[in-house]
Amino acid sequence: MIQVDALNKHFGSIHAVKDVSLEIPTGQIFGLLGPNGAGKSTSISIMTGLIDCDSGSVALNGLNPQSKQARFKIGLIPQSIALYEELSAVDNLSFFASLYDIPKNKMSERMDWALEFVGLSDRANDRVSQFSGGMKRRLNLAASLLHDPDYIFMDEPTAGVDPQSRNKLFENVLKLKELGKTVIYTTHYMEEAQKLCDKVGIIDHGQLLALGTVDELLKQYGGDTKVSISSEQGVQHFESGDVSQDLLEALKKSNKVYDISMHRPDLETVFLNLTGRQLRD
Amino acid sequence: MNKMLALMKKDFKLLFRDKMAVFFTFVFPLVFAFIFGSIFSGDGGGSKALKVAVVDLDQTEQSKAFVEQISEADEFTVTLSTEEKAKDLVRRGKRVAYFILPQGFGEDYKGVFAGSPPEVLVGIDPSRKAEAGYLEGSLMKLGINRFEQAFSDPTAMTEQLDASIAQIQESDDIPDEWKSLLNDYLPKMKELTAQEIGNGEGFGFGGEDGAENPMMPLKVTKQEEVVKRSGPQNAFAITIPQGVIWAIMGCVIGFAISIVQEKTLGTMNRLIVAPISRTQIVAGKALGCFVAQIAVVTLLFVVAYFVLGVRFNLPKLILAAVASGICFVGLMMFFASLAKTERSVAGITNAFLLMMGMVGGAMIPLFVMPGWMQAISNFSPVKWAIVAFEGAVWRDFSYGEMMTPVLILIAIGVVAFILGTRMVKLEQA
């Protein structure tokens, strides 16, 4: 379990993380959503022990993320392609594996597994500079899994990725969950969160605005379903919290119905309702 | 330690994948040392005249004429000197050799048919065998001229014959049969010469240059003068330490950029999150930079030794290499702490090192700098690194003398390293 308690972090006058508290049970995929500059990466950086917080605490099964013991359990997939472009995939993996005291006889086994996991076994000896953006993203993930971490922090792992590679990454994330890993996934692509995450937190201006399962958030922040009925009397629009009841009532009053359309709230609606529609640059 | 070695190994792999970096770290310094060494060593088509000191102890008409001949010869650049000063010049390596014309040189010079050949004492370092042979040959060539002079000038020839007849008659060493033969031959020769004077014509002797003359033109007596090696053995002894500095500067720039690059790429975040301490990360980088410096120093001095004939004191060279390694690792860390991007760290490091290199003797040798520039150079770590390397190569420093540049380099390195590691932010901004 990951326990985050009243985290605060300032960068000069900017209050980047404000009193963030949450709990992520082991084996879940947790989505941390927020617009650009909301505080997602800073929160991840604190949770992985990359930077110190000003106040509050993080515990990974009771361990301080900056402790050596915890570091063996953390896998970080940074937002940038954190690889050496001039080295081959194998050279990259070999270097990162060497940082984790992996026994020599297990190292090649782990590297083979990681390459196979992300579908890059046949490109193992090619230089990263020759890879497509999607391949680099997948290798970026592989490099973080060599030491078989329990907590996997993925900071916007699908940025600039083609649909095929994105789909492969989704498969990887779900597979990691199957393997019992806890995944913390930051993104601003709502469909990804809706598809993958067991639990979601929405953060903006450093504050955690909402926390719960997708259904809970939809119910709480999504608003009513938008219904449109086209009939002889014309087009009728209404919003409904109880669609089956309200639709039945509306149909009783309509002659010769041509079309019915419904727009159920999704996570994007929730997100925009919570964070507003103002542009973030 | 394994993690630090892994970091170092990775950095070396990255370095060797970058062909330009390899060129500027390993090849360019050699090219620099070779080109400038060749230019300064005079192998580029300059004068090949040997610098000699000449001492005329005889001070006769003949000795003075012979000195003049030497001075006019293309083979020599002559400095007239006293015996003591000439020997000193050779011992200090300022002149290749000295020639001493001893007393009696003139008398022997005149005696073409009798007496000893004129003696020339040649002082030269025994190790300079090639120059010694060349010198002897050149002197012999000049000595042959005395026969040409004698036989082409009937008046001088008559004088020579008179002197020779008198010497033969006085001599007890010459066997009677020879005496009788020469007493018969030389007066007839004198008669013939008198006729030639009457005709107003000269005459030759044997071949065109007198080379077939069986008599010795000169007696060259060699004296060994061991040169005290207080100056550079050759121009490469100066340019190799300069080349080493360029190589070291290449390492510093490369590794300072690599630290900043780890931050901008995000790989530094992976390192920080891994179970490796910040000290190990910094030490791994420092170790990589240090080993790269030692590698280029080794490469350059191996080439210098086997190809360019540069000799050095190995323990002192190791001392210089380690001290400069520490100094420039510290500076590398300091530069890396100042910048946030590869471009800015390259700019800062290049600007600082080029300036330090200019005033420190990486471009112009320290000893040819004007006094004021030499004073400024004391503030450049490059100067102290060059002095340390030169101390091991040609300045013939004692260990005590080596300590000055070595301790200055280590002090600069330690201070810069402490400042750098305190200031450097490993996390990505």
XYZ file of C-alpha atoms in Angstrom:
710
model
C 0.000 0.000 0.000
C 1.107 3.526 -0.759
C 0.156 6.070 1.865
C 0.495 9.756 1.116
C -0.245 12.098 3.959
C -0.622 15.889 3.742
C 2.108 16.470 1.182
C 3.265 20.012 0.553
C 5.890 21.289 -1.821
C 6.871 24.833 -2.796
C 9.068 25.992 -5.664
C 9.820 29.564 -4.669
C 6.483 31.327 -4.467
C 4.651 28.525 -6.274
C 2.792 26.128 -4.032
C 3.164 23.087 -6.300
C 1.559 20.473 -4.043
C -1.036 21.415 -1.428
C -1.949 19.035 1.346
C -2.272 15.999 -0.883
C -3.346 12.854 0.941
C -4.324 9.521 -0.579
C -4.034 5.769 -0.187
C -3.398 3.328 -2.981
C -3.994 -0.338 -2.168
C -1.487 -2.883 -3.418
C -2.209 -4.330 -6.850
C -4.304 -1.413 -8.098
C -3.838 0.960 -11.000
C -4.158 4.489 -9.730
C -4.592 7.331 -12.189
C -3.414 10.782 -11.244
C -5.076 13.194 -13.641
C -4.576 16.869 -14.076
C -3.904 19.570 -16.641
C -0.367 20.704 -17.471
C 1.367 22.169 -14.433
C -1.237 20.771 -12.031
C 1.356 19.096 -9.794
C 1.215 15.506 -11.092
C 4.922 15.133 -11.829
C 5.910 16.888 -8.617
C 3.693 14.520 -6.638
C 5.228 11.529 -8.445
C 8.726 12.905 -7.812
C 8.015 13.112 -4.094
C 6.408 9.668 -3.998
C 9.460 8.128 -5.712
C 11.911 9.927 -3.443
C 13.304 11.971 -6.292
C 12.722 15.228 -4.457
C 11.976 16.083 -0.846
C 8.631 17.436 0.243
C 8.378 20.503 2.473
C 5.952 18.725 4.784
C 3.890 15.564 4.905
C 4.972 11.993 4.319
C 4.978 9.145 1.855
C 5.191 5.485 2.829
C 5.550 2.520 0.490
C 4.403 -0.335 2.660
C 5.762 1.647 5.548
C 9.064 2.456 3.859
C 10.388 5.935 3.192
C 10.774 6.112 -0.628
C 14.255 7.568 -0.197
C 15.440 4.560 1.801
C 17.655 2.085 -0.001
C 15.215 -0.734 0.721
C 12.351 1.169 -0.898
C 14.398 2.017 -3.955
C 14.630 -1.648 -4.897
C 10.808 -1.668 -4.960
C 10.312 1.475 -7.069
C 10.176 1.500 -10.851
C 10.063 4.970 -12.377
C 9.105 5.559 -16.000
C 9.954 9.227 -16.437
C 7.969 11.538 -18.640
C 10.976 12.063 -20.918
C 12.641 9.235 -22.826
C 15.269 8.586 -20.181
C 17.551 6.445 -22.308
C 20.983 6.795 -23.894
C 20.224 7.211 -27.579
C 23.691 6.221 -28.728
C 23.611 2.910 -26.896
C 21.714 -0.167 -28.018
C 18.576 -1.337 -26.216
C 20.572 -4.110 -24.561
C 23.357 -1.721 -23.477
C 20.783 0.591 -21.931
C 19.078 -2.234 -20.069
C 22.385 -3.718 -18.998
C 23.475 -0.397 -17.489
C 20.230 0.216 -15.612
C 20.139 -3.376 -14.395
C 23.663 -2.993 -13.024
C 22.357 -0.319 -10.631
C 20.087 -2.829 -8.879
C 22.511 -5.538 -7.765
C 20.848 -8.063 -10.031
C 22.970 -11.221 -9.994
C 24.879 -11.718 -13.232
C 23.220 -15.038 -13.983
C 19.785 -13.420 -13.692
C 20.587 -10.209 -15.511
C 20.280 -11.514 -19.061
C 17.134 -13.418 -18.065
C 15.564 -10.202 -16.764
C 16.644 -8.226 -19.819
C 15.176 -10.855 -22.149
C 11.942 -10.806 -20.167
C 11.716 -6.998 -20.237
C 12.384 -6.822 -23.981
C 9.848 -9.551 -24.635
C 7.331 -7.801 -22.361
C 7.445 -4.600 -24.409
C 7.783 -6.376 -27.762
C 11.323 -5.307 -28.589
C 13.217 -8.602 -28.508
C 14.029 -8.402 -32.204
C 15.515 -4.893 -31.854
C 17.633 -5.631 -28.799
C 20.938 -4.787 -30.432
C 19.815 -1.710 -32.329
C 20.714 1.745 -31.162
C 17.899 3.625 -29.460
C 18.448 6.549 -31.837
C 17.108 4.295 -34.607
C 13.858 3.574 -32.715
C 10.484 5.201 -33.384
C 8.862 7.285 -30.639
C 6.625 4.392 -29.646
C 9.520 1.950 -29.415
C 11.454 4.369 -27.242
C 8.457 4.690 -24.918
C 8.241 0.916 -24.646
C 11.945 0.588 -23.939
C 11.575 3.388 -21.387
C 9.094 1.107 -19.608
C 11.304 -1.985 -19.973
C 14.242 -0.168 -18.351
C 12.129 0.383 -15.232
C 11.014 -3.214 -14.828
C 14.366 -5.005 -14.805
C 14.556 -5.237 -11.029
C 10.959 -6.453 -10.735
C 9.665 -3.476 -8.729
C 6.448 -3.581 -6.689
C 5.500 0.067 -7.246
C 5.562 1.323 -10.800
C 5.274 5.055 -11.346
C 4.429 5.965 -14.934
C 4.608 9.661 -15.700
C 2.594 10.286 -18.880
C 3.909 7.156 -20.572
C 1.919 7.532 -23.791
C 2.905 11.084 -24.746
C 3.586 11.223 -28.482
C 2.946 7.534 -29.060
C 1.270 5.951 -32.101
C -1.997 3.979 -31.520
C -0.264 0.587 -31.846
C 2.399 1.358 -29.277
C -0.202 2.977 -27.032
C -2.285 -0.154 -27.192
C 0.763 -2.260 -26.356
C 1.486 -0.005 -23.387
C -2.086 -0.421 -22.162
C -1.664 -4.185 -22.402
C 1.580 -3.872 -20.439
C -0.073 -1.854 -17.687
C -2.918 -4.341 -17.328
C -0.423 -7.212 -17.363
C 1.541 -5.523 -14.567
C -1.648 -5.353 -12.537
C -2.136 -9.068 -13.163
C 1.357 -9.626 -11.827
C 0.279 -7.932 -8.591
C 2.103 -4.659 -9.134
C 0.812 -1.337 -7.940
C 0.791 1.150 -10.809
C 0.585 4.913 -10.424
C -0.254 6.401 -13.784
C -0.298 10.096 -14.579
C -1.941 11.320 -17.744
C -4.154 13.970 -19.169
C -5.758 11.547 -21.612
C -9.044 10.768 -19.884
C -9.908 7.740 -21.985
C -6.661 6.081 -20.817
C -7.580 6.598 -17.187
C -11.126 5.477 -17.734
C -9.903 2.326 -19.494
C -7.102 1.388 -17.114
C -7.531 2.815 -13.663
C -9.179 1.255 -10.658
C -9.065 4.518 -8.837
C -8.523 8.066 -10.008
C -7.374 11.274 -8.381
C -7.857 14.610 -10.106
C -5.345 17.262 -9.205
C -5.165 20.911 -10.179
C -3.097 23.814 -8.865
C -1.412 21.300 -6.549
C -4.682 20.312 -4.880
C -6.343 16.938 -5.042
C -9.851 17.881 -6.148
C -11.437 14.449 -6.361
C -10.582 10.875 -5.501
C -12.451 7.651 -6.186
C -13.312 5.030 -8.755
C -14.339 6.223 -12.200
C -17.974 5.395 -11.481
C -17.886 7.255 -8.198
C -16.419 10.316 -9.869
C -18.933 10.180 -12.688
C -21.732 9.962 -10.232
C -20.374 12.687 -8.020
C -19.033 15.177 -10.558
C -20.338 14.090 -13.961
C -23.798 15.615 -13.780
C -26.942 14.270 -15.481
C -27.203 12.417 -18.749
C -28.104 14.676 -21.663
C -31.070 13.290 -23.609
C -32.429 14.433 -26.993
C -35.706 13.184 -28.487
C -36.662 14.016 -32.038
C -40.396 13.554 -32.784
C -43.324 15.058 -34.675
C -43.472 17.804 -32.040
C -39.827 18.705 -32.787
C -36.551 18.147 -30.866
C -36.724 17.976 -27.112
C -33.593 18.234 -24.879
C -33.420 17.499 -21.184
C -30.939 16.386 -18.536
C -31.743 13.425 -16.366
C -30.389 11.803 -13.274
C -32.681 8.819 -13.769
C -32.716 8.260 -17.502
C -34.997 5.209 -17.653
C -37.746 6.952 -15.662
C -37.439 10.361 -17.344
C -37.163 8.893 -20.845
C -40.276 6.793 -20.334
C -42.196 9.886 -19.252
C -40.955 11.887 -22.215
C -41.846 9.167 -24.723
C -45.383 8.960 -23.400
C -45.845 12.615 -24.355
C -44.315 12.279 -27.840
C -45.990 11.172 -31.087
C -44.037 9.435 -33.820
C -40.521 9.494 -32.352
C -37.788 9.706 -35.028
C -34.614 9.571 -32.939
C -33.399 9.382 -29.367
C -29.822 10.287 -28.384
C -28.176 10.247 -24.960
C -24.869 11.648 -23.837
C -23.703 10.064 -20.634
C -21.063 11.994 -18.675
C -17.533 10.611 -18.969
C -14.292 11.240 -17.117
C -13.491 14.140 -19.414
C -16.726 15.786 -18.325
C -15.770 15.210 -14.730
C -12.296 16.575 -15.417
C -13.547 19.713 -17.130
C -16.224 20.225 -14.481
C -13.523 20.123 -11.825
C -10.658 21.911 -13.506
C -12.583 24.347 -15.721
C -12.272 25.077 -19.404
C -9.603 27.724 -19.172
C -6.553 27.019 -21.351
C -3.409 25.833 -19.540
C -0.125 26.616 -21.265
C 32.048 0.352 -6.332
C 30.437 -1.865 -8.982
C 27.793 0.775 -9.603
C 30.437 3.476 -9.995
C 32.297 1.255 -12.449
C 29.047 0.611 -14.315
C 28.537 4.374 -14.597
C 32.085 4.816 -15.828
C 31.787 1.967 -18.319
C 28.580 3.440 -19.691
C 30.182 6.880 -20.063
C 33.118 5.368 -21.936
C 30.742 3.514 -24.247
C 28.945 6.778 -24.938
C 32.253 8.573 -25.490
C 33.461 6.005 -27.995
C 30.133 6.071 -29.862
C 30.704 9.779 -30.492
C 33.353 9.915 -33.201
C 33.885 13.665 -32.876
C 34.424 13.342 -29.146
C 36.955 10.566 -29.711
C 38.735 12.706 -32.292
C 38.981 15.754 -30.055
C 39.904 13.746 -26.975
C 42.432 11.317 -28.383
C 43.472 12.269 -31.913
C 43.466 16.062 -31.999
C 45.965 16.437 -29.117
C 48.355 14.086 -30.924
C 47.932 15.985 -34.175
C 48.489 19.235 -32.289
C 51.646 17.943 -30.611
C 52.954 16.444 -33.829
C 52.319 19.421 -36.107
C 53.643 22.046 -33.715
C 56.492 19.794 -32.642
C 57.511 19.367 -36.267
C 57.306 23.083 -36.935
C 59.353 24.022 -33.895
C 61.874 21.226 -34.350
C 62.954 22.762 -37.648
C 62.186 19.685 -39.707
C 59.926 21.773 -41.825
C 62.629 22.927 -44.247
C 64.636 25.356 -42.110
C 68.426 25.603 -41.902
C 70.232 22.361 -41.115
C 73.536 24.107 -40.169
C 74.946 22.764 -36.925
C 75.528 25.298 -34.207
C 79.115 25.051 -33.030
C 81.411 27.050 -30.768
C 84.939 27.642 -32.081
C 87.966 28.381 -29.914
C 91.189 29.581 -31.516
C 93.990 29.012 -29.006
C 96.672 29.289 -31.672
C 95.827 32.740 -32.969
C 98.103 32.357 -35.978
C 97.427 33.443 -39.492
C 96.579 29.834 -40.408
C 94.292 29.214 -37.450
C 92.430 32.450 -38.093
C 92.042 31.519 -41.755
C 90.710 28.093 -40.763
C 88.222 29.663 -38.355
C 87.089 31.880 -41.178
C 86.649 28.832 -43.387
C 84.500 27.166 -40.742
C 82.465 30.318 -40.333
C 81.805 30.560 -44.033
C 80.926 26.885 -44.420
C 77.234 26.127 -44.959
C 77.473 23.193 -42.589
C 78.089 25.329 -39.502
C 76.736 28.287 -37.612
C 79.706 29.475 -35.610
C 80.051 31.227 -32.293
C 83.596 32.325 -31.420
C 84.248 31.626 -27.817
C 86.708 30.895 -25.063
C 87.508 27.287 -24.212
C 85.581 27.329 -20.952
C 82.534 29.023 -22.405
C 82.501 26.710 -25.419
C 82.515 23.617 -23.201
C 79.738 25.089 -21.102
C 77.630 25.813 -24.162
C 77.930 22.202 -25.282
C 77.240 20.796 -21.833
C 74.089 22.889 -21.564
C 72.963 21.742 -24.992
C 73.116 25.241 -26.435
C 75.651 24.158 -29.085
C 75.999 20.781 -30.747
C 79.804 20.787 -30.460
C 82.879 22.891 -29.984
C 86.057 22.998 -32.076
C 89.308 23.933 -30.386
C 92.295 24.828 -32.527
C 95.190 24.188 -30.121
C 98.517 25.955 -30.073
C 100.696 24.704 -32.898
C 97.738 24.351 -35.214
C 99.151 26.941 -37.606
C 102.616 25.380 -37.672
C 101.163 21.944 -38.479
C 98.812 23.478 -40.995
C 101.783 24.787 -42.960
C 103.647 21.450 -42.987
C 102.127 19.734 -45.972
C 104.958 17.273 -46.534
C 106.270 16.821 -43.042
C 105.252 17.015 -39.408
C 101.827 16.129 -38.047
C 98.494 17.078 -39.550
C 96.936 20.049 -37.757
C 94.858 18.906 -34.807
C 91.313 20.005 -34.058
C 89.770 19.076 -30.733
C 86.065 18.355 -31.158
C 83.874 18.251 -28.072
C 80.492 16.580 -28.547
C 77.981 14.599 -26.518
C 78.711 10.887 -27.023
C 75.022 10.216 -27.651
C 75.058 12.436 -30.736
C 76.678 9.901 -33.013
C 75.063 11.058 -36.231
C 76.107 14.664 -35.684
C 79.619 13.559 -34.719
C 80.135 11.770 -38.043
C 78.742 14.694 -39.970
C 80.979 17.126 -38.084
C 84.128 15.080 -38.707
C 83.379 14.761 -42.397
C 82.704 18.474 -42.735
C 85.900 19.359 -40.901
C 87.930 16.994 -43.076
C 86.481 18.649 -46.153
C 87.632 22.009 -44.878
C 91.041 20.543 -43.930
C 91.615 19.340 -47.478
C 91.475 22.950 -48.559
C 94.912 23.490 -47.046
C 96.420 21.212 -49.729
C 94.549 23.027 -52.434
C 95.850 26.337 -51.095
C 99.377 25.022 -50.878
C 99.433 23.608 -54.381
C 97.573 26.399 -56.054
C 99.826 29.112 -54.625
C 103.418 28.570 -55.858
C 104.840 31.175 -53.468
C 103.200 29.456 -50.513
C 104.343 26.149 -51.950
C 107.952 27.341 -52.097
C 107.719 28.432 -48.463
C 106.182 25.073 -47.553
C 108.999 23.233 -49.349
C 111.708 25.306 -47.618
C 110.108 24.633 -44.270
C 109.745 20.946 -45.034
C 113.370 20.577 -46.219
C 114.535 22.240 -42.994
C 112.288 19.974 -40.873
C 113.513 16.835 -42.656
C 117.127 17.760 -42.154
C 116.592 18.431 -38.485
C 114.448 15.369 -37.857
C 115.928 12.248 -36.299
C 112.726 10.201 -36.687
C 112.791 9.897 -40.476
C 114.717 6.831 -41.728
C 117.868 7.635 -43.726
C 116.517 6.138 -46.954
C 113.453 8.384 -46.759
C 115.610 11.356 -45.842
C 117.790 10.807 -48.865
C 114.782 10.370 -51.144
C 113.050 13.501 -49.856
C 116.276 15.542 -49.947
C 116.517 14.625 -53.581
C 112.810 15.114 -54.366
C 111.901 18.307 -52.518
C 114.638 20.609 -53.962
C 113.591 19.466 -57.471
C 110.038 20.256 -56.575
C 111.135 23.683 -55.376
C 112.934 24.258 -58.727
C 109.760 23.320 -60.604
C 107.692 25.634 -58.431
C 110.110 28.516 -59.137
C 109.549 27.947 -62.858
C 105.804 28.058 -62.332
C 106.204 31.353 -60.494
C 108.125 32.626 -63.507
C 105.297 31.460 -65.820
C 102.765 33.151 -63.536
C 100.587 29.990 -63.416
C 99.424 27.731 -60.617
C 99.172 23.952 -60.612
C 96.950 21.325 -59.226
C 97.481 18.293 -57.095
C 95.920 14.955 -57.883
C 92.112 15.030 -58.248
C 89.921 18.061 -58.454
C 89.242 18.367 -54.757
C 92.424 16.755 -53.530
C 90.429 13.818 -52.157
C 93.007 11.398 -53.532
C 95.727 12.951 -51.430
C 96.965 10.171 -49.159
C 98.021 12.561 -46.443
C 95.623 13.409 -43.610
C 94.039 16.829 -44.008
C 93.370 17.173 -40.264
C 93.737 15.256 -37.093
C 90.316 15.317 -35.411
C 90.530 14.461 -31.733
C 87.158 13.911 -30.129
C 86.452 14.922 -26.576
C 83.302 13.692 -24.870
C 81.163 16.385 -23.343
C 78.082 14.890 -21.702
C 75.201 17.268 -22.153
C 73.357 18.190 -19.000
C 69.731 17.740 -20.004
C 68.277 20.915 -18.614
C 66.275 21.927 -21.647
C 63.695 20.189 -23.828
C 65.211 17.253 -25.686
C 63.303 18.288 -28.759
C 60.280 20.337 -29.703
C 57.944 17.413 -28.969
C 59.010 17.555 -25.330
C 57.243 20.933 -25.294
C 54.284 20.162 -27.526
C 53.370 16.822 -25.924
C 52.537 18.401 -22.513
C 50.549 21.012 -24.449
C 48.765 18.256 -26.365
C 48.037 16.490 -23.090
C 46.376 19.643 -21.801
C 44.167 19.820 -24.889
C 43.195 16.188 -24.351
C 42.418 16.817 -20.695
C 40.341 19.844 -21.621
C 38.442 17.635 -24.063
C 37.687 15.187 -21.246
C 36.544 17.974 -18.928
C 34.168 19.419 -21.520
C 32.839 15.976 -22.453
C 32.125 14.863 -18.903
C 30.701 18.233 -17.784
C 28.277 18.007 -20.708
C 27.469 14.389 -19.856
C 26.394 15.351 -16.319
C 24.083 18.076 -17.617
C 22.868 15.730 -20.336
C 21.881 13.118 -17.746
C 19.667 15.795 -16.226
C 18.098 17.009 -19.454
C 17.532 13.467 -20.751
C 15.940 12.384 -17.503
C 18.374 9.511 -17.010
C 19.646 11.252 -13.890
C 16.174 10.707 -12.400
C 16.528 7.002 -13.019
C 19.912 7.087 -11.276
C 18.553 8.991 -8.282
C 15.592 6.660 -7.876
C 17.891 3.619 -8.132
C 19.582 2.268 -4.986
C 22.721 4.275 -5.643
C 23.697 7.211 -3.477
C 24.249 10.689 -4.828
C 27.841 10.413 -3.703
C 28.216 7.282 -5.818
C 26.688 9.043 -8.829
C 29.036 11.994 -8.475
C 31.997 9.725 -7.749
C 31.161 7.550 -10.765
C 31.204 10.598 -13.006
C 34.403 11.866 -11.405
C 36.042 8.464 -11.763
C 35.067 8.306 -15.427
C 36.561 11.730 -16.074
C 39.718 10.862 -14.123
C 40.257 7.543 -15.909
C 39.622 9.168 -19.297
C 42.301 11.752 -18.496
C 44.778 9.111 -17.398
C 44.009 7.149 -20.579
C 44.730 10.084 -22.870
C 47.873 11.031 -20.941
C 49.075 7.429 -21.245
C 48.268 7.277 -24.941
C 50.028 10.546 -25.715
C 53.141 9.705 -23.741
C 53.386 6.202 -25.201
C 53.299 7.748 -28.680
C 55.704 10.463 -27.526
C 58.161 7.866 -26.237
C 58.088 5.374 -29.059
C 57.441 7.629 -32.030
C 58.678 11.098 -31.150
C 61.646 10.194 -28.969
C 60.444 12.103 -25.910
C 61.984 10.789 -22.702
C 60.503 11.314 -19.255
C 60.708 10.317 -15.626
C 57.852 7.830 -15.190
C 57.138 8.250 -11.431
C 57.103 12.029 -11.831
C 54.898 11.723 -14.897
C 52.442 9.604 -12.900
C 52.506 12.249 -10.173
C 51.775 14.991 -12.705
C 49.005 12.960 -14.357
C 47.283 12.159 -11.060
C 47.503 15.757 -9.804
C 46.194 17.245 -13.032
C 43.531 14.534 -13.105
C 42.304 15.586 -9.661
C 42.408 19.256 -10.612
C 40.442 18.898 -13.817
C 37.916 16.453 -12.355
C 37.171 19.126 -9.744
C 36.838 21.790 -12.412
C 34.593 19.495 -14.467
C 32.268 19.072 -11.520
C 32.273 22.824 -10.874
C 31.392 23.661 -14.491
C 28.635 21.025 -14.507
C 27.112 22.673 -11.443
C 26.918 26.068 -13.137
C 24.781 25.172 -16.129
C 21.354 23.741 -16.834
C 21.731 22.892 -20.508
C 24.367 21.158 -22.612
C 24.860 24.305 -24.646
C 25.501 26.506 -21.640
C 27.873 24.054 -19.974
C 29.800 23.679 -23.234
C 29.973 27.464 -23.553
C 31.105 28.063 -19.995
C 33.669 25.255 -20.019
C 35.066 26.133 -23.429
C 35.376 29.812 -22.604
C 37.076 29.207 -19.259
C 39.438 26.510 -20.447
C 40.411 28.307 -23.640
C 41.244 31.422 -21.653
C 43.157 29.404 -19.069
C 44.852 27.517 -21.886
C 45.915 30.714 -23.615
C 47.476 32.270 -20.549
C 48.592 28.936 -19.144
C 50.854 27.848 -21.971
C 48.663 25.406 -23.862
C 49.108 27.444 -27.012
C 52.343 29.354 -26.560
C 55.060 27.665 -24.495
C 55.387 29.256 -21.081
C 59.087 30.027 -21.431
C 58.605 32.184 -24.520
C 55.875 34.283 -22.890
C 56.689 37.839 -21.833
C 57.193 38.353 -18.117
C 53.807 39.946 -17.467
C 52.021 37.059 -19.153
C 54.000 34.541 -17.161
C 52.849 36.357 -14.021
C 49.208 36.123 -15.117
C 49.676 32.464 -15.985
C 50.137 31.693 -12.284
C 46.365 31.978 -11.961
C 45.739 29.319 -14.577
C 45.480 25.662 -13.563
C 46.607 24.869 -17.104
C 49.963 26.482 -16.338
C 50.530 24.293 -13.293
C 49.539 21.181 -15.169
C 51.983 22.028 -17.957
C 54.722 22.811 -15.439
C 54.098 19.468 -13.709
C 54.270 17.550 -16.980
C 57.310 19.516 -18.116
C 58.906 18.823 -14.745
C 58.638 15.127 -15.527
C 59.732 15.513 -19.131
C 62.482 18.077 -19.529
C 62.647 20.491 -16.616
C 64.330 17.723 -14.608
C 62.427 18.679 -11.444
C 63.343 17.099 -8.154
C 60.428 15.631 -6.181
C 60.553 18.764 -4.034
C 60.194 20.962 -7.092
C 57.374 18.753 -8.391
C 55.449 19.389 -5.198
C 54.699 23.037 -6.055
C 52.626 22.395 -9.185
C 51.279 19.104 -7.822
C 49.952 20.625 -4.592
C 48.513 23.645 -6.404
C 46.696 21.349 -8.831
C 45.327 19.145 -6.063
C 44.208 22.190 -4.064
C 42.378 23.677 -7.068
C 40.805 20.305 -7.772
C 39.619 19.704 -4.224
C 38.142 23.198 -3.815
C 36.407 23.064 -7.212
C 35.098 19.557 -6.521
C 33.654 20.511 -3.142
C 32.048 23.643 -4.587
C 30.760 21.707 -7.583
C 29.240 18.835 -5.633
C 27.570 21.271 -3.242
C 26.168 23.395 -6.025
C 25.209 20.703 -8.500
C 21.522 19.809 -8.607
C 21.211 16.304 -9.900
C 17.446 16.379 -10.223
C 15.889 17.484 -13.453
C 14.619 21.047 -13.107
